[in-house]
Short mmCIF file of C-alpha atoms and ligand atoms in Angstrom, two decimals:
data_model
loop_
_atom_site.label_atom_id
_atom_site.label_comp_id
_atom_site.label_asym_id
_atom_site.label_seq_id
_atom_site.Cartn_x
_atom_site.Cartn_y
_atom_site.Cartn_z
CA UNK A 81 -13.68 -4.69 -9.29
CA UNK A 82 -11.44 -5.35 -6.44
CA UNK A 83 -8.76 -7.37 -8.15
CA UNK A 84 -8.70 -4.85 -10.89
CA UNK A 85 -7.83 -2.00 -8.48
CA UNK A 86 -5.69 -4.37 -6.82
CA UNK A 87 -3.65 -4.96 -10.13
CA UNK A 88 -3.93 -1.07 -11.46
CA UNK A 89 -2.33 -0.13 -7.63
CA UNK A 90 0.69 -3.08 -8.24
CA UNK A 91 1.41 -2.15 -11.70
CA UNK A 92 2.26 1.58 -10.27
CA UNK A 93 4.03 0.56 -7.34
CA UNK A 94 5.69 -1.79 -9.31
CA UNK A 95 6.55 0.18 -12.06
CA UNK A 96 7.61 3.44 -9.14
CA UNK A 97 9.80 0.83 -7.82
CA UNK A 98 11.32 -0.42 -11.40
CA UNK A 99 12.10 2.86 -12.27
CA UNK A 100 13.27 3.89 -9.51
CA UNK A 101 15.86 0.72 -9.05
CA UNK A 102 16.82 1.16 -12.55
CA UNK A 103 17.76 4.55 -11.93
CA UNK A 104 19.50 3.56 -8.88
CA UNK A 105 21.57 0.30 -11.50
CA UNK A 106 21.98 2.86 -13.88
CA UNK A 107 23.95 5.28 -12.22
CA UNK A 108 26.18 2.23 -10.51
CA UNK A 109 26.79 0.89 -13.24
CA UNK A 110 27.85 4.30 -15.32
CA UNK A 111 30.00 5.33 -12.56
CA UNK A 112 31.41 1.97 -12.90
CA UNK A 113 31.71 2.20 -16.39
CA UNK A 114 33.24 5.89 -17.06
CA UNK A 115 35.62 5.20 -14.17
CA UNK A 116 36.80 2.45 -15.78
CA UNK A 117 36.81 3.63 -19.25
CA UNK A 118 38.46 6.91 -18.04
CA UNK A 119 41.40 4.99 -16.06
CA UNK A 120 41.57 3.31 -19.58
CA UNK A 121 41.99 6.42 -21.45
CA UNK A 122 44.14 7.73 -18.58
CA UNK A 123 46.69 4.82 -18.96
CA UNK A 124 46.80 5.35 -22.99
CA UNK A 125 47.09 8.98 -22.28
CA UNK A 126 50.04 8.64 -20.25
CA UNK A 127 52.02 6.09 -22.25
CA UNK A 128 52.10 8.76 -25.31
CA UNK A 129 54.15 10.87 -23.44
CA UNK A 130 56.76 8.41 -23.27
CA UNK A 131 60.01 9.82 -23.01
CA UNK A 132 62.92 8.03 -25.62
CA UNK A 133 66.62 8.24 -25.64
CA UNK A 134 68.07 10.31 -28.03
CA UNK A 135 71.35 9.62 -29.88
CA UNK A 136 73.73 11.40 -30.03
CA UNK A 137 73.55 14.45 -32.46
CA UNK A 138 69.95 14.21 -32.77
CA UNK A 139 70.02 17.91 -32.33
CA UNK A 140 66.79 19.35 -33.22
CA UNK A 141 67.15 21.85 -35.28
CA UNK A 142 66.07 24.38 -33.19
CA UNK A 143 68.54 24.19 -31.04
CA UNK A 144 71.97 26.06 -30.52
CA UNK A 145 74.81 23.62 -31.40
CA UNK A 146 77.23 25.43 -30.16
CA UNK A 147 75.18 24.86 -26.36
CA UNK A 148 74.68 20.92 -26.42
CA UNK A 149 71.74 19.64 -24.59
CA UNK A 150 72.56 17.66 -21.56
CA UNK A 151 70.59 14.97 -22.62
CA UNK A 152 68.29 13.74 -19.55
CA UNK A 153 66.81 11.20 -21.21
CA UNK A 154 64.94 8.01 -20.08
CA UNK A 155 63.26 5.19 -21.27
CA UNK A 156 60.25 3.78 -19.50
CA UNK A 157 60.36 0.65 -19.88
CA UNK A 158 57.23 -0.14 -17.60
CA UNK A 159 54.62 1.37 -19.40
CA UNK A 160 51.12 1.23 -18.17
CA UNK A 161 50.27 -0.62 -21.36
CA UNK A 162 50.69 -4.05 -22.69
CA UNK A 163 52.39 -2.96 -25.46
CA UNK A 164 53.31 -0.73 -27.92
CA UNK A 165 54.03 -0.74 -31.48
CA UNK A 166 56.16 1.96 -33.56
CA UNK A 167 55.45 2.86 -36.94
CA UNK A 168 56.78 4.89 -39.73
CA UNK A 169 54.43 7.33 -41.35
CA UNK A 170 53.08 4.78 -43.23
CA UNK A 171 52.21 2.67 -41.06
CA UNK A 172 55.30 0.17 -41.16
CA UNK A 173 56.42 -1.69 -38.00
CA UNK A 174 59.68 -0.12 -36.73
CA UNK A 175 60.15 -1.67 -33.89
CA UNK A 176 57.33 -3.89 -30.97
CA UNK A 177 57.82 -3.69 -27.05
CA UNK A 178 56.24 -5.78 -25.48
CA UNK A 179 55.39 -7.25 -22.65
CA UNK A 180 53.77 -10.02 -23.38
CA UNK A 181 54.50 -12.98 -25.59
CA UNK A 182 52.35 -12.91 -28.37
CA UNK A 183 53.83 -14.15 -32.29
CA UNK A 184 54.82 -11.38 -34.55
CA UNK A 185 51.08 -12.21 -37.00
CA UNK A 186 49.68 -10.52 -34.14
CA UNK A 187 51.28 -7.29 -33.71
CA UNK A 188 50.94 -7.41 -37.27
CA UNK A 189 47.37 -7.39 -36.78
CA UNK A 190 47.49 -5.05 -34.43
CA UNK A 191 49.31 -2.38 -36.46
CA UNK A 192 47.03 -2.66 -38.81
CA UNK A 193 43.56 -2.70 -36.79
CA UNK A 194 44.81 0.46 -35.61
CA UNK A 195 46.88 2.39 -38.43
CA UNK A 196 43.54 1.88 -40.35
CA UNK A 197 41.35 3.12 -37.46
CA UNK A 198 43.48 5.54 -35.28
CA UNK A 199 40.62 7.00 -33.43
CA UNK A 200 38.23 4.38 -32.79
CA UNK A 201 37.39 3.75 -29.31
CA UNK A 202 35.97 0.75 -29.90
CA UNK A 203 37.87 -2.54 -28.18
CA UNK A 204 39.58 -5.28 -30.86
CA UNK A 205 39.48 -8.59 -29.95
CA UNK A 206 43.11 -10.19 -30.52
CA UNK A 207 45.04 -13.19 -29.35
CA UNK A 208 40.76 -14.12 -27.47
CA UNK A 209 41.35 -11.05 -25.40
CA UNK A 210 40.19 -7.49 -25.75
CA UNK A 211 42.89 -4.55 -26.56
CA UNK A 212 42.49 -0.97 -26.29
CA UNK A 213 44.73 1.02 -28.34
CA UNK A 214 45.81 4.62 -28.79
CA UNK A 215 47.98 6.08 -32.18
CA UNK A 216 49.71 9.16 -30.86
CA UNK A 217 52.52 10.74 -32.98
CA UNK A 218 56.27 10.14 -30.98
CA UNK A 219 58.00 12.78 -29.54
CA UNK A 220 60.84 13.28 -27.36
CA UNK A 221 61.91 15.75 -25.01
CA UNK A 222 65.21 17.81 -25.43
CA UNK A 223 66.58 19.53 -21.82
CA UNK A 224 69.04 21.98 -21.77
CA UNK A 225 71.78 22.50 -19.58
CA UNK A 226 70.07 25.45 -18.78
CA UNK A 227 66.71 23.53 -17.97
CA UNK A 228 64.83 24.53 -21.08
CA UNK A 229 62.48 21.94 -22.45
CA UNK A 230 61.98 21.10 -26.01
CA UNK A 231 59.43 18.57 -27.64
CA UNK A 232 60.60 17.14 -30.75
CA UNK A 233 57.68 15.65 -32.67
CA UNK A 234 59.32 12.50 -34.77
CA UNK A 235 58.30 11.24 -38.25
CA UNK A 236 56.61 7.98 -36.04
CA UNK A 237 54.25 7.02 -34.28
CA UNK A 238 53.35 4.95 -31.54
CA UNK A 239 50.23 2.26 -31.61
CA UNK A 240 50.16 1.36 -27.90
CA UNK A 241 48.19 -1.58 -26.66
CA UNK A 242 46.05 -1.95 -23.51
CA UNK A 243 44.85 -5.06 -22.59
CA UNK A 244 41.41 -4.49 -21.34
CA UNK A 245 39.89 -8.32 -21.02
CA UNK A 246 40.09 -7.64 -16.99
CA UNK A 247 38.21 -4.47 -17.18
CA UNK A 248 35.49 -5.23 -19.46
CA UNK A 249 34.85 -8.93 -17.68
CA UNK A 250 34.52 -6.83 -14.58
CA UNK A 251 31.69 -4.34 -16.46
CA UNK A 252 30.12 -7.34 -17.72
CA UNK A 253 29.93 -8.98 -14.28
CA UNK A 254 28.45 -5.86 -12.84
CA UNK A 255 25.85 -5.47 -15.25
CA UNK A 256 24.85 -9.32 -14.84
CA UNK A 257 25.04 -8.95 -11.16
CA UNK A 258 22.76 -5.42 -11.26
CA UNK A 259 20.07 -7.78 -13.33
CA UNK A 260 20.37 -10.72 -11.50
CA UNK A 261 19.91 -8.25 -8.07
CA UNK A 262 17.22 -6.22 -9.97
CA UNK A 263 15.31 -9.27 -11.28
CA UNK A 264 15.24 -10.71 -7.90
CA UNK A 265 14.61 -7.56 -5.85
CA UNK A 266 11.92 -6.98 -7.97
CA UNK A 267 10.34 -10.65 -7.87
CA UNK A 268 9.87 -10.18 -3.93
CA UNK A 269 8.65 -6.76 -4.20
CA UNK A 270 5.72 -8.56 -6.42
CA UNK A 271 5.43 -11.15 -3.71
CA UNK A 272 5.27 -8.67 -1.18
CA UNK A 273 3.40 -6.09 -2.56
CA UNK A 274 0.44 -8.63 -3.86
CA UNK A 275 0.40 -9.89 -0.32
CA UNK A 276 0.06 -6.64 1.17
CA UNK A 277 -2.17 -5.63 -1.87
CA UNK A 278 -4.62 -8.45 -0.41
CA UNK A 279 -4.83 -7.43 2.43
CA UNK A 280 -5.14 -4.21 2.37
CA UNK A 281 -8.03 -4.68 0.03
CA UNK A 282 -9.77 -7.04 1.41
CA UNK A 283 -11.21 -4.56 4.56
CA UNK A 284 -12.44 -2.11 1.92
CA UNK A 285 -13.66 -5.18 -0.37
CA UNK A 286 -15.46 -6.76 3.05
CA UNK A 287 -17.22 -3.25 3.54
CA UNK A 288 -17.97 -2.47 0.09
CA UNK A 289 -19.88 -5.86 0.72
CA UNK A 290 -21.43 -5.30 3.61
CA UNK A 291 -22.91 -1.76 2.23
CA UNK A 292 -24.18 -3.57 -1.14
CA UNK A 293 -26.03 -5.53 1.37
CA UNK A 294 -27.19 -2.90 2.86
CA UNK A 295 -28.63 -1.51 0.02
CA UNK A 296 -30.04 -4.73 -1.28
CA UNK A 297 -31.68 -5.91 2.39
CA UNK A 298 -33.09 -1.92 2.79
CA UNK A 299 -35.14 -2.46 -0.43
CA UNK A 300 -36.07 -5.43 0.11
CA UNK A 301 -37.77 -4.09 3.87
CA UNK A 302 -38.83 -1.22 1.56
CA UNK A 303 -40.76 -3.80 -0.29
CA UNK A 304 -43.32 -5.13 2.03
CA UNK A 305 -44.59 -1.50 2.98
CA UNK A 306 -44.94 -0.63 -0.61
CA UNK A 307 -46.89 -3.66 -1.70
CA UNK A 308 -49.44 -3.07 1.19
CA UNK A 309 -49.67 0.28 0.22
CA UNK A 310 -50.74 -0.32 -3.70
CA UNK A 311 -52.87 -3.57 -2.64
CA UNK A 312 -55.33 -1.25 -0.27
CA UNK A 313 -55.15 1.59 -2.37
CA UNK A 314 -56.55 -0.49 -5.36
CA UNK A 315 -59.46 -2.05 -3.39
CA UNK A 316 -59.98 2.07 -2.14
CA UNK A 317 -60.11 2.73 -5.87
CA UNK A 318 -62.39 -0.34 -6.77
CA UNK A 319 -64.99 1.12 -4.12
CA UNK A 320 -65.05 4.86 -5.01
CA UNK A 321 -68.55 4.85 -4.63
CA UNK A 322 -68.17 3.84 -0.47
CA UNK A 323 -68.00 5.87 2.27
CA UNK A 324 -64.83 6.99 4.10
CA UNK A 325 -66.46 5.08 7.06
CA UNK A 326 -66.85 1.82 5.30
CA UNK A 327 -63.21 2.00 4.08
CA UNK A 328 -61.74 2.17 7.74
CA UNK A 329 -60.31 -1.41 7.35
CA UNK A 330 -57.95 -0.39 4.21
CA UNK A 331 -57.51 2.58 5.06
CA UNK A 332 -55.96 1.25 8.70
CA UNK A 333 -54.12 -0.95 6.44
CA UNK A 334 -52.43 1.76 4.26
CA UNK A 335 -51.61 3.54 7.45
CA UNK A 336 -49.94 0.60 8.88
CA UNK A 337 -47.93 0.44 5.53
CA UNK A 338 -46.98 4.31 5.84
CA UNK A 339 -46.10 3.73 9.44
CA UNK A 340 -43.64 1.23 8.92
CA UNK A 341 -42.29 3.25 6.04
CA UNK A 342 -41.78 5.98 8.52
CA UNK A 343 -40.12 3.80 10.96
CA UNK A 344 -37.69 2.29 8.26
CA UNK A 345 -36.85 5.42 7.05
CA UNK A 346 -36.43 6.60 10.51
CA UNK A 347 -34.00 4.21 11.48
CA UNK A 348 -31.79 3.73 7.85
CA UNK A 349 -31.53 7.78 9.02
CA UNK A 350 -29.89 7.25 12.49
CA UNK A 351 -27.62 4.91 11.32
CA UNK A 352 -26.56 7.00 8.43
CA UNK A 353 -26.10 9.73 10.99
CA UNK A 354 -24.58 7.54 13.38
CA UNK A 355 -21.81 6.80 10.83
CA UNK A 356 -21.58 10.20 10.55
CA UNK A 357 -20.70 11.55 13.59
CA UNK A 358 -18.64 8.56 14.02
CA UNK A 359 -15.54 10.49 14.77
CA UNK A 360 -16.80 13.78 16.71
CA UNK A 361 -18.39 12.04 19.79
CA UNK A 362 -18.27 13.89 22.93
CA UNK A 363 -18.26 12.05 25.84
CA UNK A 364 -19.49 13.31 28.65
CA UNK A 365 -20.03 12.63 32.74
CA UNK A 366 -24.21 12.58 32.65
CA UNK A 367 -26.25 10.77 35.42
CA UNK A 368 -26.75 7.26 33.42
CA UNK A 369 -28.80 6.17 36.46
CA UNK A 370 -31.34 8.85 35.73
CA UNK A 371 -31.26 8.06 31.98
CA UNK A 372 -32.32 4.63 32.49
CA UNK A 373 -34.98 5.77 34.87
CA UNK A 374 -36.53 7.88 32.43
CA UNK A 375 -36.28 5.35 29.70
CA UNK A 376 -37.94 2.68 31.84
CA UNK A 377 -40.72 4.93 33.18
CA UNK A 378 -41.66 6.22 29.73
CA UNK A 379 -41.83 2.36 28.39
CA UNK A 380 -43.15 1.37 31.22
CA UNK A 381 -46.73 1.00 29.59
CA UNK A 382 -45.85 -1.06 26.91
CA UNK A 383 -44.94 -3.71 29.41
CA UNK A 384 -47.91 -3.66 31.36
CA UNK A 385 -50.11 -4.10 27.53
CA UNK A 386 -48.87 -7.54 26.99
CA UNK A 387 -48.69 -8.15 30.67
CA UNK A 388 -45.30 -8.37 31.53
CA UNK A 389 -43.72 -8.33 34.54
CA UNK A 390 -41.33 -5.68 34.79
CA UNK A 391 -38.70 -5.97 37.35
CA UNK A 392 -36.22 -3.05 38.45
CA UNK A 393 -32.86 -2.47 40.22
CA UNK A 394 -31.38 0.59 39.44
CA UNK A 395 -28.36 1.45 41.19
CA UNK A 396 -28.65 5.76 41.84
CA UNK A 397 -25.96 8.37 41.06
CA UNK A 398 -24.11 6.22 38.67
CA UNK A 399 -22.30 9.07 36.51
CA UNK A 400 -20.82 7.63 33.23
CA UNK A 401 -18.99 8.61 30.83
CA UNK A 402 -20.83 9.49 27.45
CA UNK A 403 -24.14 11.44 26.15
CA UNK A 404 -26.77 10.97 27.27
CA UNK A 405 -29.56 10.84 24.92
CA UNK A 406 -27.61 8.32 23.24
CA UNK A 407 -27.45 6.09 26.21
CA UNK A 408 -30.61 6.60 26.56
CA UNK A 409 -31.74 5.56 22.95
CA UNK A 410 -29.24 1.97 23.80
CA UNK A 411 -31.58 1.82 26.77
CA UNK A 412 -34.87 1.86 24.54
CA UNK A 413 -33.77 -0.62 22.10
CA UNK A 414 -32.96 -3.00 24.83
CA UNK A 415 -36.06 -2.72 26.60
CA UNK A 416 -38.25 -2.39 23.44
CA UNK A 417 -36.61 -6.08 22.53
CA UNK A 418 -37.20 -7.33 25.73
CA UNK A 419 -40.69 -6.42 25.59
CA UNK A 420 -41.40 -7.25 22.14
CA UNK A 421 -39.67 -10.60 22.55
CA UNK A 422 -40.75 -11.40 25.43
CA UNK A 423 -43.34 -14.32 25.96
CA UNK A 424 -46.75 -12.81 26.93
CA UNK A 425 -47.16 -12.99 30.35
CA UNK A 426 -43.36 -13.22 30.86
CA UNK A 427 -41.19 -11.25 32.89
CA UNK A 428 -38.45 -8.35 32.24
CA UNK A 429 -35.77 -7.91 34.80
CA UNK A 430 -33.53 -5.25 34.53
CA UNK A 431 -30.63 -3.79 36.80
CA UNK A 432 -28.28 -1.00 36.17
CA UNK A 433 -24.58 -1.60 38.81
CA UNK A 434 -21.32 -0.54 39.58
CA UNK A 435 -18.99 -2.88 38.73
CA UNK A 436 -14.69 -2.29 38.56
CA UNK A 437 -14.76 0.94 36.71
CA UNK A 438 -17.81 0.70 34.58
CA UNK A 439 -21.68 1.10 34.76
CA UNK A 440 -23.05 -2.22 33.23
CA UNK A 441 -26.74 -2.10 32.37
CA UNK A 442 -28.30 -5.78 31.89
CA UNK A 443 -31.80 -6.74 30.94
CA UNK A 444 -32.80 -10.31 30.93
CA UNK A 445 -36.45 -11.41 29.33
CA UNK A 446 -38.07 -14.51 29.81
CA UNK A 447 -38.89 -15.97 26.18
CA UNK A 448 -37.85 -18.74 23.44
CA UNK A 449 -34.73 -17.11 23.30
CA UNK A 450 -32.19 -16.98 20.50
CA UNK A 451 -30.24 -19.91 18.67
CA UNK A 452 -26.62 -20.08 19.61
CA UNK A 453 -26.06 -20.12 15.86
CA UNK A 454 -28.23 -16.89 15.27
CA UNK A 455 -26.53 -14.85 18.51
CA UNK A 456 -23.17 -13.87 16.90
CA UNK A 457 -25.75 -12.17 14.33
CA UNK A 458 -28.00 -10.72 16.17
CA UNK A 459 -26.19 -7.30 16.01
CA UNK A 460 -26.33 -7.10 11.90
CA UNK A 461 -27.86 -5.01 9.77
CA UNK A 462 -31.27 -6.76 9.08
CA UNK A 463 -30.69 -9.29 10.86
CA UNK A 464 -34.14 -11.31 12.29
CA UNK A 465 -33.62 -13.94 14.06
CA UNK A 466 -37.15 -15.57 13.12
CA UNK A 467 -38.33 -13.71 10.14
CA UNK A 468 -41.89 -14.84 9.62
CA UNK A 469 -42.48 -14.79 13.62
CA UNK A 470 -40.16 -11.19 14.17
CA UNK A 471 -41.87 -9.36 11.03
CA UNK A 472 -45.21 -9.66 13.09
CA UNK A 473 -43.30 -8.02 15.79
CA UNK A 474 -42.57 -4.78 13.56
CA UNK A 475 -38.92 -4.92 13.19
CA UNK A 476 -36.28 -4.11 10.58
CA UNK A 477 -33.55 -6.52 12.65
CA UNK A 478 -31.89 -2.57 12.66
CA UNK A 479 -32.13 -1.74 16.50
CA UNK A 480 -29.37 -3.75 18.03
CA UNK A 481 -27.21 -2.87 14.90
CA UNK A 482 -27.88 0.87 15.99
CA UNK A 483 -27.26 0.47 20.29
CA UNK A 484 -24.05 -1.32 18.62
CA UNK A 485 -22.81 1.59 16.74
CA UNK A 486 -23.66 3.84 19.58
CA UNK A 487 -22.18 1.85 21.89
CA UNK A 488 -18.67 1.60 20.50
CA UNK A 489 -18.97 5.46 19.63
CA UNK A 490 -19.14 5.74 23.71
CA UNK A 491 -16.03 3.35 24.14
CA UNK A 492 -18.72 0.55 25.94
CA UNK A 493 -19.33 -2.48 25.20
CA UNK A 494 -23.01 -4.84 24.27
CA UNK A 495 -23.18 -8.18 25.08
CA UNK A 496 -25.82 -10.67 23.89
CA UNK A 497 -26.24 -13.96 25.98
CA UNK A 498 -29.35 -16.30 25.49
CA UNK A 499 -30.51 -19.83 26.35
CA UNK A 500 -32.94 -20.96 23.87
CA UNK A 501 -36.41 -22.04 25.43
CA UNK A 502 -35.84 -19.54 28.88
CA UNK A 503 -34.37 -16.20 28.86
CA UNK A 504 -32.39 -13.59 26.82
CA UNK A 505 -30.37 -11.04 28.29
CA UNK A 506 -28.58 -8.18 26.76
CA UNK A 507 -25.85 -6.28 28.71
CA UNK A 508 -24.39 -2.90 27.93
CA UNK A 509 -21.49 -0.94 29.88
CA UNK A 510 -20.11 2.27 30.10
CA UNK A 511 -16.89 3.74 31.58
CA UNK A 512 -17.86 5.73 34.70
CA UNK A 513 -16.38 9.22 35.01
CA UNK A 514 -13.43 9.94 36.74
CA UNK A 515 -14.95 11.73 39.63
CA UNK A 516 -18.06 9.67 40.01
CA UNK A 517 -18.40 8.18 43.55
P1 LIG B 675 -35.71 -5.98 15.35
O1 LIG B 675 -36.10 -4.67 14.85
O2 LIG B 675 -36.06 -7.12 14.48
O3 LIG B 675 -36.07 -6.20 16.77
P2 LIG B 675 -33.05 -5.94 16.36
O4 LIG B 675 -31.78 -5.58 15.70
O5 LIG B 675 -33.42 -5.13 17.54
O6 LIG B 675 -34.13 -5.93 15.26
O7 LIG B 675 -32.96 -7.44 16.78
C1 LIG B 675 -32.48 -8.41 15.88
C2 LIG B 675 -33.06 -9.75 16.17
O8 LIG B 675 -32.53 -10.24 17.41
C3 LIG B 675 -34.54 -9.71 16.38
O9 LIG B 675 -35.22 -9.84 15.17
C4 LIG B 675 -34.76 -10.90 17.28
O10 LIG B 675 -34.86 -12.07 16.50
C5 LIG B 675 -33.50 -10.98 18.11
N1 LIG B 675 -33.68 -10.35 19.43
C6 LIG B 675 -33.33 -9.12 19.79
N2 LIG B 675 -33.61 -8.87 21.08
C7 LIG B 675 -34.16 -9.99 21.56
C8 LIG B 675 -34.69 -10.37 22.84
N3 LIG B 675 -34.66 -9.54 23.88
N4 LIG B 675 -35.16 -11.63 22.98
C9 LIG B 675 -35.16 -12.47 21.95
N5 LIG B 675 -34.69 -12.19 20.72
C10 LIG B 675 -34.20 -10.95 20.52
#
């Protein structure tokens, strides 16, 4: 499911990217290309305006002959192009300049390429090199003495000759260049972007675990409730003809199931709530030496059941920063633990102190302990550290995953430390107010 979101979110940054860069190529390489293309055109453009001498009494018609032109007339013999070729109206060579060597075949050619196709703007390939050409009928220009210009359009025309190999090697270069850049810009944006893909991925794909767990290991405690549940009510049903009274036992028994029910559903809740408020906590300065008081004395009792030992050192007037009840509920997990974990006639001792800027709570209980390997775990979801021997106990493994939550929502931290055979202990901390003592 993962990879496939993974691939959908590369193909569209990929293809954003592509088009994008192609867009950018494109409009290089047009620029490129209708620059040089239009400094082509511009060069044939400007040759056909060539200027040629006349002779003498080449009078156009038009003209006075009693005024004779003083001819200003040049020749420009350094054309733009590589050469030209004159014609007759029919297309017969009158005369080649050139300024290049090539033999006379290939002006032949030439002429002919372009008599028979004057307005292609198509390169010819001549000679291994690429020609533009232009036809453009010849002209000349008659100036008066008195400055006034006359074109003369001859009965020729002029098949100029560009030689373009230069320009179009350079258009081809730049479009090989743009693919070779493109290709390779957009073989490490793969690279990068899978990388980056991965990882971005694989938080969501860890939680996305971690909740299908959560699911899975909720039913499963679900489970155990249920089955109790249906195997009581079934022997209730086989004895319909009893008494209430002499049902006690299963009924205890279905009440045991509906309790624990209650108490799983009760704590999947606070979690979900938990991660709820996760981001509006409001931490507050609240007397967290009075919380634990209260916690202790109302717990007290349980203790004193199995015979524990409880032992107390509560620092007073330690104001931390936080909420209270929710300290308070870290509090009752902790000692709850402590008492259900403890060995029976063991001993609790717990201490709330000052110490640097924070309030650290720490209760130790005298027990078997937890396994080094099981400690790092001890704060997941579900997680029992002796299943068949903890299940007895009543719980979900939930409780420390819960003071964990909370705790981090108050910006404190939970510690677990434990040596297997002889104690536990369990330390949390909070950041004292500002203006505590
Ligand atoms: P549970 O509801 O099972 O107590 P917790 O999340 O509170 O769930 O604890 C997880 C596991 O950590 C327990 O099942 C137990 O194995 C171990 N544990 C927690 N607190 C103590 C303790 N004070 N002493 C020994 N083991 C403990």
């Amino acid at each position: 499911m993962f990879t496939k979101l993974r691939n959908k979110f590369l193909i569209l940054n990929m293809s954003m990217t592509s088009l994008v860069m192609i867009a950018a190529f494109a409009v290089v390489y047009f620029v490129t290309y209708s620059n040089i293309h239009g400094e082509i055109q511009n060069r044939l453009n400007a040759q056909s305006s060539k200027q040629v001498t006349l002779e003498d009494g080449d009078i156009p018609p038009e003209m006075d002959p009693e005024k004779p032109p003083a001819f200003v007339r040049h020749v420009s013999s350094e054309g733009p192009v590589s050469f030209d070729i004159e014609v007759d109206a029919s297309g017969r060579i009158l005369a080649v300049n050139s300024f290049i060597d090539m033999p006379d075949e290939v002006y032949a050619q030439a002429a002919a390429l372009a008599w028979s196709q004057p307005n292609s703007h198509e390169a010819v390939t001549l000679e291994g090199r690429k020609w533009r050409y232009a036809v453009k009928p010849m002209s000349h220009q008659v100036i008066r003495g008195d400055g006034q210009q006359y074109t003369v359009l001859e009965d020729k025309y002029s098949l100029m000759f560009l030689d373009v190999t230069d320009a179009y090697r350079t258009l081809f270069q730049l479009l090989m260049t743009l693919l070779a850049v493109g290709l390779g810009m957009l073989l490490i944006l793969l690279a990068t972007s899978l990388f980056f893909a991965n990882r971005a991925i694989q938080p969501i794909a860890a939680a996305w675990e971690k909740q299908k767990q959560f699911v899975a290991d909720a039913s499963h405690e679900l489970k155990t409730p249920i089955s109790i549940m249906n195997a009581n009510y079934d022997v209730l049903m086989a004895h319909q003809e009893e008494t209430i009274g002499s049902q006690l036992k299963w009924l205890g028994y279905l009440k045991i199931g509906t309790d624990r029910m209650t108490r799983l559903a009760n704590d999947l809740l606070t979690l979900a709530k938990l991660e709820d408020a996760q981001l509006e906590v409001r931490k507050q300065p609240f007397d967290l030496s009075a919380a634990v008081q209260e916690t202790v004395a109302s717990m007290e009792k349980l203790a004193m059941d199995k015979n524990i030992r409880l032992r107390q050192h509560v620092e007073p007037g330690l104001i931390a920063l936080g909420d209270a009840d929710k300290a308070k509920q870290v509090v009752a997990i902790l000692l709850d633990n402590a008492i259900k974990y403890a060995d029976a006639n063991g001993r609790i001792d717990l201490s709330l102190t000052k110490s640097k800027r924070r309030a650290a709570f720490s209760i130790t209980n005298s027990g078997p302990g937890i396994a080094a390997d099981d400690l790092p775990k001890v704060f997941d979801r579900f997680f029992r550290a002796d299943r068949s021997r903890t299940h007895d106990a009543g719980g979900f493994g939930l409780g420390l995953s819960i003071a964990r939550t909370i705790t981090e929502q108050l910006g404190g931290e939970i510690h677990a430390h434990s040596v297997e055979g002889e104690y536990t202990t369990f330390t949390f901390s909070l950041g004292i107010a500002p203006r505590s003592p």
